Amino acid sequence: MCKMNDRAFSVVNHPLVRLEAKGKITGCAVYTGDIKLPGMVYAAIIRSPYARASVTKIDISAAEAVPGYAGALLPNDVPDILYNCSGNPPSPLLLKDEKILTTEPKCAGDRILCVAAETPEACREVCGKVIVEYAPKKAFFTIADALKEDAEPLQPHLSVDNVVWKREVKEGDTDDGFERSDVVIEGCFRIPPMQHTAIEPTACVCDFSDRNELTVWSNSQTIFQERRILSELVGISENKIRVIKPAVGGGFGARQQLHSQPVAALLSRKLGRPVKIVNDREEELTSTVVRHGAVADVRLGSTKDGMMISFYADYKLNTGPYTTHGPTVLCAGARKFQYAVPNYFFDGKCVLTDNVTAGAFRGYGNMQLAFAREVMIDRLAIKLNVDPVELRLKNHVTVGGHFPGSDLTVTSCEIAECARLCLEKRREIDAAEGITDDGEVKQAWGVSFACHGSGPSSREGLSSAAVNINSDGSAELLVGSADIGQGSETMLSQIAAETLGIPLEDVTITAADTRTTPYDTGTFGSSQTFICGTAVRRACIDVYETLKKLLESISDDMVSLCDKVFYVGREKLDFRAAVRRVMFHQRGGVVIGRGVYKADACPNPFSVCMVKAEYHKNINAIRLLHLIEAVDVGTPINPLTVEGQIEGGAAQGVGYTMTEQIEINNIAKKPLSTDLLHYKIPLASDLPRIHALIAEGYEPTGPFGAKSVGELSTVPVAPAIVNAVSRASGREINKLPLCEEFLILPNIVE
């Protein structure tokens, strides 16, 4: 068989409008909140107003008298078992410590009971009539308070204190490295929790009305893990559960864990009616999950000529009262140090508090430590009086090398090209605008480097795909991966079309339905392009192999295949002709391809980010002017989507850096950031001008040379901004968000 050309692209590496764009633009796309079933009731969860308490009384008698009241699910109606809501595959890192409903809430927003009514309006009235009495207890929200000797352990069945998981990663001898260093710098960095604030709230519809089979519609990133966990909680086998993902208005990791699904499923079984639960914005902000807050104490040692010798990080994550993803986030953070330092020590701890529960979030485990690391490297550059870009390039890993503490070999790296593209754009901007430093306003550039993975760094990703070929040569692609707004269905269809050698419009995709599509670990870890894309490519190659075997079975002449053309004796058949011949031949057959990929690699994408900021001395204010980000993602399957991911990731990074945090009311001992007036995400006027650039690269282990981009784009933004602001203001900055120290000015819109 002639090898297919991996670099002569006709569909891949072309900027194409996403397949679902028309449905979303016209309002035809169906989201979970749009679903309405016959006999469906509307439900809401009654949540604890206290960060820690004991429930002393539940009285629903007044609620039962409300017209339209349909029923309730109380703590004694649900199985008294512990589970982990994380949408990761089974692992010793997934510690079970959460109840479906609880009478011992450990954070504000914990689920106490659920009520249902015939209409949303009646449901709100019912909620107002429920009486729950509590005995509040002392709560602690910070890592420091949780680690005090007198702090009561939140999960005593897991740990005698509030350190629920530890992770150490070592390479070399850091003590010796620091002794041999000419320069040693230290810093303590504090990063607050951040909310995902997806445009669509968390929602689910559960139909368990026949009490035999359960159907769930949810804006989930991990439908097969959701099915597995629900099977354990409701006590029926997985083949009796169907999970369907409708259109999703953003995920960012927030839907990589179960939220209301177990409650809705059990209430549906109790009432014998479908149940819908849709969060309001307050519930989204306080009762789902956030990015882990962190405290990072770091040391960096180097020679006087800028060779980094030693790095140490004492890294603590605030995981809230439930572990969810905490241990896996901690472990992932240990694997993202992209500089070839010979002595490395990551000393990580996952700490339980009564703060908002933390979980999966874009940049999984990478954001917090990358922030501390890149700010420290900039300080080293200032101390050594060297160029911060050259310092990073001098120490960066190269192809054939490995990250400290990791056994993964770097198989592609275009970080130097990313830096070149950014510097070129920076010079172009400065040539047009100049650099202001007039005594009142000082402008400066900041830089940071970043990396991530293509799939989970633990290489636990698994995906599969099936391709059914129609008699006219068009294809029906089935994948279990969930498109949550990132455009993966378009990208996977492009890979299928490219491999099969047919136009994109001849590929129809069905995705994310546990009843009809094959298994996929889930949409997380930036895994869709690399892991699911590889499965799709394998399935399409299997189509050609199947087609060749079928042609051989019906032909007397020798059959060969080269560059997507079949040779039957002296006759040449293109793909369509070959399909038609085998499907309508008396001894022919159906052409179906299958592909499975269990990750054996996790190639790192890389990026460089540069930010131009200005500091207004008289009013202690900052403004962001330009943000340049260049990415090495190997072959961009759809450059238009890659640019969109860069822009979206940059916007999310700006919010993370400038204004976003979950604030705690120290008097009420509960979250203060309960709406979008108090929790400030950036508006268009708050964003700098974003310049998205793509380096030319090729990843030999990826489908058509591709790596990931989704999470990568957010990682370098915060340190690049902080480094720019620090150089402009002359201040060392050790914590986020910057609005606590500076007045934030909107960008100038032309």
XYZ file of C-alpha atoms in Angstrom:
750
model
C 0.000 0.000 0.000
C 1.373 3.408 -0.976
C 1.771 5.731 2.026
C -0.686 8.627 2.147
C 0.927 12.048 1.974
C 0.701 13.769 5.380
C 1.492 17.297 4.180
C -0.425 17.819 0.943
C -3.555 19.305 2.487
C -6.816 20.034 0.705
C -9.173 20.385 3.704
C -6.907 20.448 6.767
C -4.976 23.679 7.444
C -7.637 25.758 5.720
C -9.627 28.481 7.553
C -13.196 27.177 7.362
C -16.410 28.427 8.949
C -17.537 26.035 11.647
C -20.305 23.590 10.848
C -22.591 24.726 13.676
C -22.192 28.450 13.015
C -25.468 28.893 11.117
C -27.542 27.168 13.795
C -26.072 29.335 16.541
C -26.330 32.581 14.595
C -29.969 31.968 13.635
C -30.990 30.754 17.083
C -31.846 27.274 15.816
C -29.261 25.489 17.960
C -30.899 23.518 20.772
C -29.347 23.935 24.213
C -30.217 22.012 27.365
C -32.383 24.858 28.602
C -34.461 24.634 25.394
C -35.498 21.026 26.005
C -39.058 20.418 27.128
C -40.554 16.960 27.591
C -44.187 15.936 28.099
C -45.037 16.001 31.790
C -41.781 17.709 32.716
C -41.458 19.565 36.021
C -39.090 22.376 36.902
C -36.842 21.875 39.905
C -34.481 23.935 42.027
C -31.996 22.978 44.691
C -32.225 24.496 48.163
C -28.653 25.285 49.142
C -26.900 26.112 52.383
C -26.392 29.831 53.033
C -23.593 28.934 55.463
C -20.061 27.854 54.677
C -20.271 25.200 57.378
C -23.237 24.133 59.447
C -25.510 21.319 60.550
C -29.100 21.160 59.339
C -31.389 20.983 62.380
C -34.795 21.145 60.679
C -36.383 20.829 57.237
C -40.043 21.836 56.885
C -41.715 21.720 53.463
C -45.332 21.835 54.644
C -45.867 25.418 53.475
C -44.198 24.610 50.154
C -46.537 21.658 49.605
C -49.506 24.058 49.754
C -48.260 26.202 46.860
C -50.374 25.721 43.697
C -48.310 23.758 41.196
C -46.104 22.035 43.801
C -44.966 18.692 42.353
C -42.717 17.124 44.971
C -39.395 17.200 46.753
C -36.249 15.166 47.204
C -34.927 15.164 50.767
C -31.608 13.935 52.172
C -33.210 10.695 53.405
C -34.516 10.009 49.867
C -31.060 9.572 48.348
C -28.415 6.861 48.772
C -26.161 7.591 51.753
C -22.931 7.084 49.818
C -19.890 9.172 49.019
C -18.751 9.844 45.477
C -16.388 12.045 43.488
C -18.086 14.249 40.901
C -14.984 14.519 38.690
C -15.492 13.565 35.063
C -12.096 11.867 34.896
C -11.710 8.114 34.350
C -11.495 6.004 37.546
C -8.255 6.688 39.420
C -6.815 6.470 42.959
C -6.599 10.275 42.738
C -10.399 10.604 42.691
C -11.190 10.575 46.402
C -14.826 10.025 47.354
C -16.057 12.651 49.806
C -19.262 14.226 48.443
C -22.941 13.414 49.070
C -25.835 13.898 46.686
C -27.699 15.846 49.382
C -26.258 16.673 52.767
C -27.301 17.759 56.247
C -23.709 18.752 57.043
C -22.881 21.464 54.485
C -19.205 22.305 54.102
C -19.504 25.343 51.840
C -22.081 27.962 50.968
C -24.176 26.510 48.167
C -23.979 22.885 49.318
C -27.066 20.882 48.258
C -29.625 20.278 51.030
C -32.854 19.328 49.210
C -34.589 19.766 45.884
C -38.143 20.892 45.130
C -40.157 20.756 41.914
C -43.206 22.464 40.491
C -45.254 22.612 37.300
C -43.790 25.936 36.138
C -40.595 27.902 36.790
C -42.651 30.588 38.514
C -44.299 28.104 40.844
C -40.905 26.547 41.548
C -39.535 29.898 42.692
C -42.540 30.356 44.970
C -42.077 26.859 46.390
C -38.428 27.593 47.145
C -39.453 30.645 49.143
C -41.742 28.539 51.339
C -39.203 25.883 52.305
C -37.911 26.243 55.861
C -34.452 24.960 56.675
C -32.857 25.677 60.042
C -29.123 25.445 60.625
C -26.599 25.397 63.438
C -23.689 27.349 61.943
C -20.129 26.227 62.618
C -16.765 27.963 62.401
C -15.523 28.041 58.824
C -12.127 28.762 57.280
C -11.507 29.896 53.725
C -7.764 30.341 53.341
C -4.989 27.803 53.032
C -3.218 29.355 56.013
C -6.270 28.934 58.267
C -6.881 25.382 57.053
C -3.317 24.410 58.001
C -3.483 25.715 61.558
C -3.168 23.071 64.255
C -6.638 23.760 65.650
C -8.350 23.572 62.224
C -10.901 20.779 62.202
C -10.311 18.312 59.329
C -13.060 18.715 56.745
C -12.826 15.139 55.464
C -11.541 13.070 58.426
C -12.112 9.790 56.580
C -9.485 10.919 54.050
C -6.941 12.796 56.154
C -6.150 13.629 59.790
C -5.629 17.232 58.725
C -6.697 19.348 55.776
C -3.862 18.329 53.485
C -5.801 15.795 51.469
C -3.106 15.000 48.882
C 0.623 15.522 48.428
C 2.735 15.341 45.304
C 6.517 15.583 45.092
C 8.424 15.578 41.813
C 12.216 15.713 41.909
C 15.053 15.724 39.430
C 18.633 16.385 40.458
C 19.498 18.068 43.769
C 17.987 21.513 44.237
C 19.950 22.261 47.430
C 23.208 21.637 45.593
C 21.913 23.633 42.636
C 21.184 26.672 44.772
C 24.607 26.443 46.415
C 26.245 26.515 42.975
C 24.066 29.382 41.725
C 25.519 32.861 41.356
C 22.055 34.398 41.692
C 19.132 33.087 43.759
C 15.783 34.879 43.805
C 12.656 34.054 45.779
C 8.998 35.002 45.645
C 5.662 34.166 47.205
C 2.685 34.384 44.854
C -1.012 34.351 45.698
C -3.601 33.514 43.069
C -7.338 33.711 43.875
C -10.072 31.330 42.695
C -11.636 32.198 39.346
C -15.072 31.329 38.001
C -15.647 30.019 34.480
C -18.656 32.298 33.791
C -19.694 30.459 30.644
C -22.497 32.222 28.814
C -24.796 29.206 29.294
C -25.595 28.212 32.883
C -25.174 24.638 34.085
C -28.336 22.687 33.253
C -29.739 19.185 32.926
C -32.945 17.398 32.038
C -33.373 13.891 33.450
C -36.085 11.451 32.452
C -36.219 8.481 34.822
C -39.998 8.438 34.768
C -40.327 4.721 33.959
C -37.908 3.961 36.831
C -36.102 1.520 34.553
C -34.094 3.567 32.063
C -32.576 7.004 32.598
C -32.054 9.574 29.828
C -30.028 12.685 30.600
C -29.577 15.833 28.541
C -26.781 17.953 29.985
C -24.171 20.492 28.931
C -21.497 17.958 29.805
C -17.891 17.678 28.679
C -17.609 14.044 29.791
C -20.766 12.147 28.889
C -19.337 8.650 29.334
C -17.900 9.460 32.763
C -21.227 11.046 33.676
C -22.981 7.823 32.705
C -20.533 5.743 34.757
C -20.973 7.827 37.912
C -24.760 7.972 37.569
C -24.811 4.195 37.164
C -23.109 3.850 40.534
C -25.355 6.410 42.235
C -28.777 5.331 40.968
C -28.027 1.614 40.906
C -28.667 0.617 37.295
C -26.268 -0.640 34.635
C -24.715 1.720 32.109
C -26.686 0.283 29.192
C -29.842 1.564 30.912
C -28.505 5.128 30.952
C -28.294 7.421 27.952
C -26.491 10.760 28.190
C -26.944 13.254 25.355
C -25.048 16.504 24.940
C -27.065 19.235 23.177
C -25.388 22.430 21.977
C -23.216 23.922 24.711
C -22.534 27.576 25.438
C -19.019 27.153 26.794
C -17.450 24.752 29.242
C -13.828 25.641 30.112
C -13.739 22.645 32.482
C -16.812 23.597 34.519
C -18.799 20.716 33.008
C -16.050 18.157 33.590
C -17.838 17.150 36.766
C -21.392 16.282 37.719
C -23.491 19.023 39.256
C -27.271 18.614 39.446
C -27.627 15.400 37.430
C -27.810 12.926 40.359
C -30.426 15.070 42.109
C -32.548 15.483 38.988
C -32.310 11.770 38.149
C -33.416 10.615 41.600
C -36.210 13.199 41.779
C -37.420 12.068 38.355
C -37.528 8.470 39.555
C -39.400 9.487 42.711
C -41.995 11.586 40.852
C -42.247 9.436 37.721
C -41.830 12.589 35.631
C -38.974 14.256 33.715
C -37.134 16.926 35.739
C -35.290 20.036 34.541
C -32.791 21.978 36.660
C -31.153 25.171 35.351
C -28.788 27.168 37.554
C -29.214 30.874 38.026
C -26.117 33.065 37.901
C -25.663 33.099 41.678
C -25.564 29.309 41.684
C -23.092 29.357 38.808
C -20.746 31.633 40.719
C -20.930 29.977 44.134
C -22.250 26.441 43.748
C -20.482 24.911 40.761
C -16.675 24.935 40.705
C -13.863 27.454 40.324
C -10.201 27.404 39.373
C -8.086 26.444 42.379
C -6.745 29.353 44.335
C -3.072 28.857 45.090
C -0.097 29.969 47.118
C 3.256 29.358 45.452
C 6.580 29.941 47.208
C 9.278 29.610 44.562
C 13.077 29.854 44.370
C 15.103 30.160 41.182
C 18.856 29.915 40.901
C 21.088 30.656 37.912
C 24.640 31.314 36.867
C 25.729 34.891 36.217
C 25.441 34.253 32.471
C 21.788 33.242 32.783
C 21.816 29.437 32.841
C 19.062 28.307 35.191
C 20.447 25.678 37.588
C 17.790 25.082 40.207
C 14.058 25.580 40.723
C 11.950 24.851 43.805
C 8.223 25.329 44.262
C 6.246 24.953 47.478
C 2.845 24.839 45.819
C -0.463 24.716 47.668
C -3.910 24.507 46.073
C -7.141 25.601 47.737
C -9.550 22.865 46.657
C -12.556 23.890 48.768
C -14.277 21.247 50.914
C -14.407 18.488 48.274
C -11.416 17.079 46.457
C -13.076 16.729 43.021
C -10.122 17.229 40.641
C -7.697 18.552 43.265
C -5.101 15.733 43.268
C -5.103 15.458 39.468
C -4.775 19.233 39.058
C -1.857 19.128 41.491
C -0.144 16.327 39.584
C -0.726 18.037 36.234
C 0.905 21.204 37.537
C 4.108 19.318 38.295
C 4.547 18.336 34.630
C 4.492 21.738 32.915
C 7.964 23.199 33.571
C 9.338 23.848 30.082
C 12.887 24.909 30.892
C 15.844 22.507 30.952
C 16.792 23.128 34.575
C 18.888 20.203 35.905
C 17.677 20.499 39.505
C 13.930 20.618 40.021
C 11.756 20.068 43.079
C 7.965 20.417 42.990
C 6.503 20.091 46.501
C 2.722 20.218 46.118
C -0.177 19.997 48.542
C -3.916 19.925 47.998
C -5.633 21.708 50.906
C -9.286 21.503 51.969
C -11.133 24.671 53.039
C -14.731 25.907 53.272
C -14.186 28.088 50.212
C -16.023 27.531 46.935
C -15.367 24.028 45.611
C -12.584 23.974 43.038
C -12.485 21.736 39.993
C -11.352 21.548 36.390
C -10.599 24.812 34.601
C -8.889 25.729 31.355
C -5.133 25.501 31.940
C -5.610 22.593 34.377
C -2.877 22.844 37.036
C -0.710 24.977 34.771
C -1.971 28.528 35.195
C -0.972 29.172 38.791
C 2.605 27.897 38.738
C 3.269 29.256 35.234
C 2.332 32.694 36.565
C 4.817 32.461 39.430
C 7.552 30.940 37.250
C 7.348 33.462 34.410
C 7.283 36.457 36.759
C 10.365 35.057 38.535
C 12.202 34.561 35.241
C 11.487 38.175 34.323
C 12.911 39.305 37.639
C 15.988 37.208 36.959
C 16.366 38.917 33.572
C 16.197 42.336 35.241
C 18.725 41.326 37.893
C 21.131 39.964 35.269
C 20.388 42.867 32.894
C 19.655 40.515 29.994
C 16.887 40.338 27.411
C 13.941 38.379 28.874
C 13.215 36.630 25.565
C 16.816 35.553 25.055
C 17.035 34.352 28.665
C 14.018 32.108 28.165
C 15.180 30.785 24.797
C 18.601 30.024 26.241
C 17.092 27.758 28.884
C 14.165 26.297 26.963
C 13.745 22.591 26.265
C 14.442 21.459 22.728
C 13.401 18.535 20.543
C 14.756 15.315 22.024
C 14.892 16.747 25.525
C 12.375 16.423 28.331
C 10.633 18.540 30.925
C 12.108 18.234 34.445
C 10.417 15.402 36.318
C 8.751 14.048 33.167
C 9.472 10.974 31.071
C 7.941 12.506 27.943
C 10.349 13.360 25.131
C 9.784 16.661 23.335
C 8.963 15.721 19.740
C 8.362 19.187 18.271
C 9.040 22.719 19.446
C 8.815 25.985 17.523
C 9.169 28.300 20.513
C 11.915 30.299 18.781
C 9.624 30.904 15.805
C 6.842 31.995 18.182
C 9.236 34.482 19.757
C 10.330 35.742 16.335
C 6.725 36.319 15.237
C 5.914 38.193 18.442
C 9.011 40.382 18.222
C 8.241 41.193 14.594
C 4.698 42.282 15.467
C 5.986 44.202 18.493
C 8.446 46.162 16.327
C 5.642 46.908 13.877
C 3.425 48.267 16.685
C 6.200 50.370 18.200
C 7.132 51.769 14.802
C 3.560 52.984 14.414
C 2.941 54.166 17.995
C 6.268 54.565 19.766
C 6.834 53.965 23.492
C 5.597 56.673 25.865
C 7.592 57.683 28.951
C 6.792 61.317 29.691
C 6.768 61.563 33.457
C 3.037 60.940 33.730
C 2.563 57.843 31.595
C 5.072 55.067 31.101
C 4.543 52.231 28.647
C 6.363 48.903 28.701
C 6.267 45.450 27.187
C 6.062 42.225 29.149
C 6.697 38.709 27.904
C 6.026 35.169 29.022
C 6.392 31.686 27.559
C 3.947 28.842 28.056
C 3.257 25.244 27.210
C 0.501 22.747 27.827
C -0.333 19.191 26.710
C -2.276 17.501 23.954
C -4.506 15.354 26.097
C -3.999 14.613 29.807
C -0.325 14.590 30.769
C -0.968 11.234 32.478
C -1.714 9.829 28.998
C -5.035 8.413 30.149
C -6.919 9.728 27.137
C -8.866 7.194 25.078
C -11.052 7.846 22.077
C -12.750 5.964 19.286
C -14.497 6.751 16.044
C -16.604 4.981 13.449
C -17.101 5.971 9.820
C -19.978 4.655 7.732
C -19.556 5.166 3.993
C -22.655 5.714 1.892
C -23.033 4.388 -1.629
C -22.205 7.780 -3.156
C -18.932 8.007 -1.221
C -20.160 10.444 1.392
C -19.363 9.653 5.025
C -21.146 9.567 8.365
C -18.679 10.112 11.196
C -19.534 9.049 14.752
C -17.470 10.251 17.716
C -18.097 10.349 21.448
C -16.244 13.608 22.049
C -18.203 16.670 23.099
C -18.019 19.959 21.222
C -18.538 22.570 23.933
C -18.032 25.576 21.701
C -14.425 25.057 20.652
C -15.304 23.794 17.175
C -14.131 20.206 17.549
C -16.896 18.751 15.375
C -15.692 20.862 12.458
C -12.067 19.963 13.095
C -12.796 16.217 13.337
C -14.834 16.413 10.141
C -11.903 18.115 8.432
C -9.582 15.295 9.509
C -12.073 12.749 8.178
C -12.498 14.566 4.866
C -8.749 15.003 4.438
C -8.019 11.348 5.156
C -10.792 10.051 2.916
C -10.034 12.527 0.145
C -13.582 13.885 -0.078
C -15.006 17.414 0.325
C -15.905 18.577 3.831
C -19.561 18.896 2.825
C -19.609 15.140 2.177
C -18.936 14.424 5.878
C -21.779 14.390 8.389
C -20.866 14.109 12.061
C -22.846 12.722 15.003
C -21.257 13.297 18.397
C -21.618 12.891 22.149
C -24.522 10.514 22.666
C -23.721 7.471 24.814
C -26.414 5.407 23.069
C -25.274 6.004 19.482
C -21.636 7.141 19.465
C -18.470 5.262 20.467
C -16.538 5.820 23.692
C -14.455 8.897 24.403
C -12.756 9.718 27.708
C -14.093 13.246 27.546
C -13.499 16.780 26.373
C -10.716 17.864 28.684
C -6.956 18.178 28.699
C -6.970 19.773 25.228
C -7.471 16.268 23.884
C -9.881 16.613 20.969
C -7.463 17.386 18.157
C -4.728 14.990 19.185
C -6.549 12.041 20.777
C -9.968 12.020 19.119
C -8.445 13.341 15.894
C -6.050 10.393 15.823
C -8.954 7.983 16.355
C -10.844 9.606 13.471
C -7.829 9.402 11.190
C -7.354 5.729 12.058
C -11.022 5.034 11.361
C -10.734 6.654 7.931
C -7.548 4.748 7.111
C -9.444 1.607 8.142
C -12.086 2.556 5.559
C -9.456 2.342 2.816
C -8.107 -0.936 4.154
C -11.620 -2.378 4.337
C -12.407 -1.129 0.857
C -9.228 -2.705 -0.524
C -10.093 -6.082 1.055
C -13.610 -5.942 -0.386
C -12.253 -5.112 -3.837
C -9.872 -8.051 -3.567
C -12.733 -10.348 -2.605
C -14.722 -9.510 -5.741
C -11.847 -9.114 -8.234
C -9.769 -11.645 -10.105
C -7.010 -9.091 -10.707
C -4.486 -7.834 -8.160
C -5.661 -4.772 -6.204
C -3.282 -2.056 -5.026
C -3.760 1.342 -3.444
C -1.630 4.442 -3.872
C -2.464 8.038 -2.978
C -6.173 7.258 -2.514
C -6.497 5.611 -5.929
C -7.237 1.891 -6.292
C -5.667 -0.095 -9.133
C -7.627 -3.221 -10.078
C -5.422 -4.785 -12.695
C -5.038 -1.980 -15.229
C -8.213 -0.220 -14.134
C -8.077 2.880 -11.917
C -10.862 3.556 -9.394
C -11.182 6.647 -7.285
C -12.754 6.445 -3.844
C -16.350 6.962 -4.982
C -16.090 4.458 -7.815
C -14.530 1.863 -5.541
C -17.279 2.307 -2.939
C -20.011 1.991 -5.522
C -18.461 -1.144 -6.996
C -18.157 -3.050 -3.703
C -21.531 -1.980 -2.299
C -23.535 -3.022 -5.379
C -21.527 -6.080 -6.371
C -23.191 -9.448 -5.805
C -20.365 -10.499 -3.477
C -19.667 -7.012 -2.113
C -20.206 -5.534 1.311
C -20.708 -2.444 3.458
C -17.761 -0.120 4.052
C -17.359 0.799 7.708
C -14.153 1.980 9.355
C -13.268 1.966 13.012
C -10.449 3.661 14.869
C -9.295 3.611 18.467
C -6.492 5.605 20.055
C -5.219 5.146 23.595
C -2.817 7.980 24.220
C 0.811 6.919 24.168
C 2.047 10.475 23.737
C 1.161 13.955 24.912
C 3.063 16.401 22.693
C 3.425 19.867 24.153
C 2.186 22.906 22.252
C 4.086 26.104 23.045
C 3.320 29.794 22.998
C 4.884 33.206 23.502
C 2.833 36.159 24.714
C 3.803 39.828 24.721
C 1.724 42.590 26.269
C 2.092 46.349 25.975
C 0.748 48.139 29.037
C 0.904 51.669 30.362
C 1.065 53.027 33.905
C -0.461 56.392 34.831
C 1.613 57.619 37.751
C -0.642 60.398 39.041
C -3.720 58.198 39.409
C -2.008 54.822 39.960
C -3.818 53.339 36.962
C -2.968 50.813 34.280
C -4.246 50.214 30.769
C -3.595 47.298 28.442
C -2.884 48.369 24.870
C -1.762 45.331 22.870
C -1.575 41.593 23.428
C 0.387 39.464 20.967
C 0.302 35.699 21.218
C 2.043 33.301 18.854
C 1.394 29.590 19.207
C 3.138 26.425 18.095
C 0.288 23.948 17.610
C 1.949 21.902 14.890
C -0.384 21.882 11.903
C -3.429 24.066 12.634
C -6.329 21.877 11.485
C -8.507 24.981 11.134
C -6.473 28.219 11.427
C -9.661 30.247 11.893
C -10.564 28.180 14.961
C -7.016 28.426 16.300
C -7.155 32.214 16.036
C -10.502 32.163 17.822
C -9.029 30.064 20.620
C -6.142 32.497 20.996
C -8.495 35.466 21.184
C -10.882 33.757 23.599
C -8.045 32.470 25.754
C -6.489 35.914 25.838
C -9.770 37.500 26.931
C -10.179 34.944 29.718
C -6.574 35.558 30.774
C -7.170 39.295 30.936
C -10.089 38.787 33.315
C -8.043 36.399 35.443
C -5.264 38.952 35.719
C -7.112 42.212 36.061
C -10.437 41.870 37.880
C -11.773 38.386 38.554
C -11.876 36.780 41.993
C -14.352 35.116 44.313
C -14.453 37.454 47.296
C -15.448 36.258 50.755
C -17.579 38.378 53.095
C -15.699 38.032 56.372
C -18.721 39.050 58.432
C -21.257 36.741 56.806
C -18.551 34.099 56.244
C -19.757 33.327 52.727
C -18.951 34.333 49.128
C -19.692 37.940 48.253
C -19.270 37.524 44.499
C -22.766 36.237 43.740
C -23.566 38.168 40.556
C -21.845 39.803 37.616
C -21.911 43.199 39.312
C -19.589 41.927 42.037
C -17.726 39.389 39.906
C -16.277 41.455 37.092
C -15.447 39.747 33.814
C -13.883 41.904 31.094
C -16.011 43.705 28.537
C -14.873 44.362 24.991
C -13.707 47.816 26.089
C -11.472 46.244 28.751
C -9.517 44.143 26.292
C -6.286 45.168 24.599
C -5.929 44.841 20.864
C -5.275 41.129 20.357
C -2.908 39.864 17.673
C -3.184 36.090 17.099
C -0.261 34.463 15.307
C 0.432 30.851 14.335
C 3.950 29.486 13.932
C 4.610 26.983 11.190
C 5.222 23.596 12.772
C 4.608 19.878 12.528
C 4.094 17.299 15.284
C 5.127 13.843 14.035
C 2.836 11.982 16.464
C -0.294 14.038 15.755
C -3.000 13.718 13.092
C -1.628 15.563 10.053
C 1.017 17.007 12.373
C -1.415 18.692 14.800
C -1.145 19.505 18.504
C -3.599 21.243 20.853
C -4.377 24.930 21.419
C -7.503 25.272 23.597
C -5.914 25.597 27.035
C -2.491 26.771 25.901
C -3.760 30.176 24.804
C -4.763 31.249 28.325
C -1.641 30.182 30.199
C 0.886 32.937 29.302
C -1.466 35.898 29.520
C -1.338 36.688 33.249
C 2.460 36.706 33.617
C 2.904 38.685 30.394
C 0.512 41.353 31.690
C 2.099 41.412 35.136
C 5.597 41.644 33.682
C 4.508 44.575 31.501
C 2.799 46.375 34.383
C 5.745 45.702 36.674
C 8.213 47.178 34.185
C 5.954 50.181 33.581
C 5.214 50.883 37.248
C 8.513 49.771 38.762
C 6.718 47.555 41.283
C 7.082 43.888 42.053
C 3.678 42.203 41.801
C 3.013 38.979 43.675
C -0.735 38.508 43.563
C -3.795 38.691 41.361
C -6.073 40.366 40.409
C -4.380 43.671 39.696
C -7.509 45.695 40.462
C -6.633 45.344 44.153
C -3.515 47.452 43.609
C -4.283 49.584 40.555
C -7.138 51.474 38.965
C -8.006 49.676 35.722
C -8.604 51.898 32.702
C -10.579 50.688 29.685
C -8.792 50.329 26.402
C -9.113 53.099 23.850
C -11.568 52.035 21.164
C -11.197 53.732 17.812
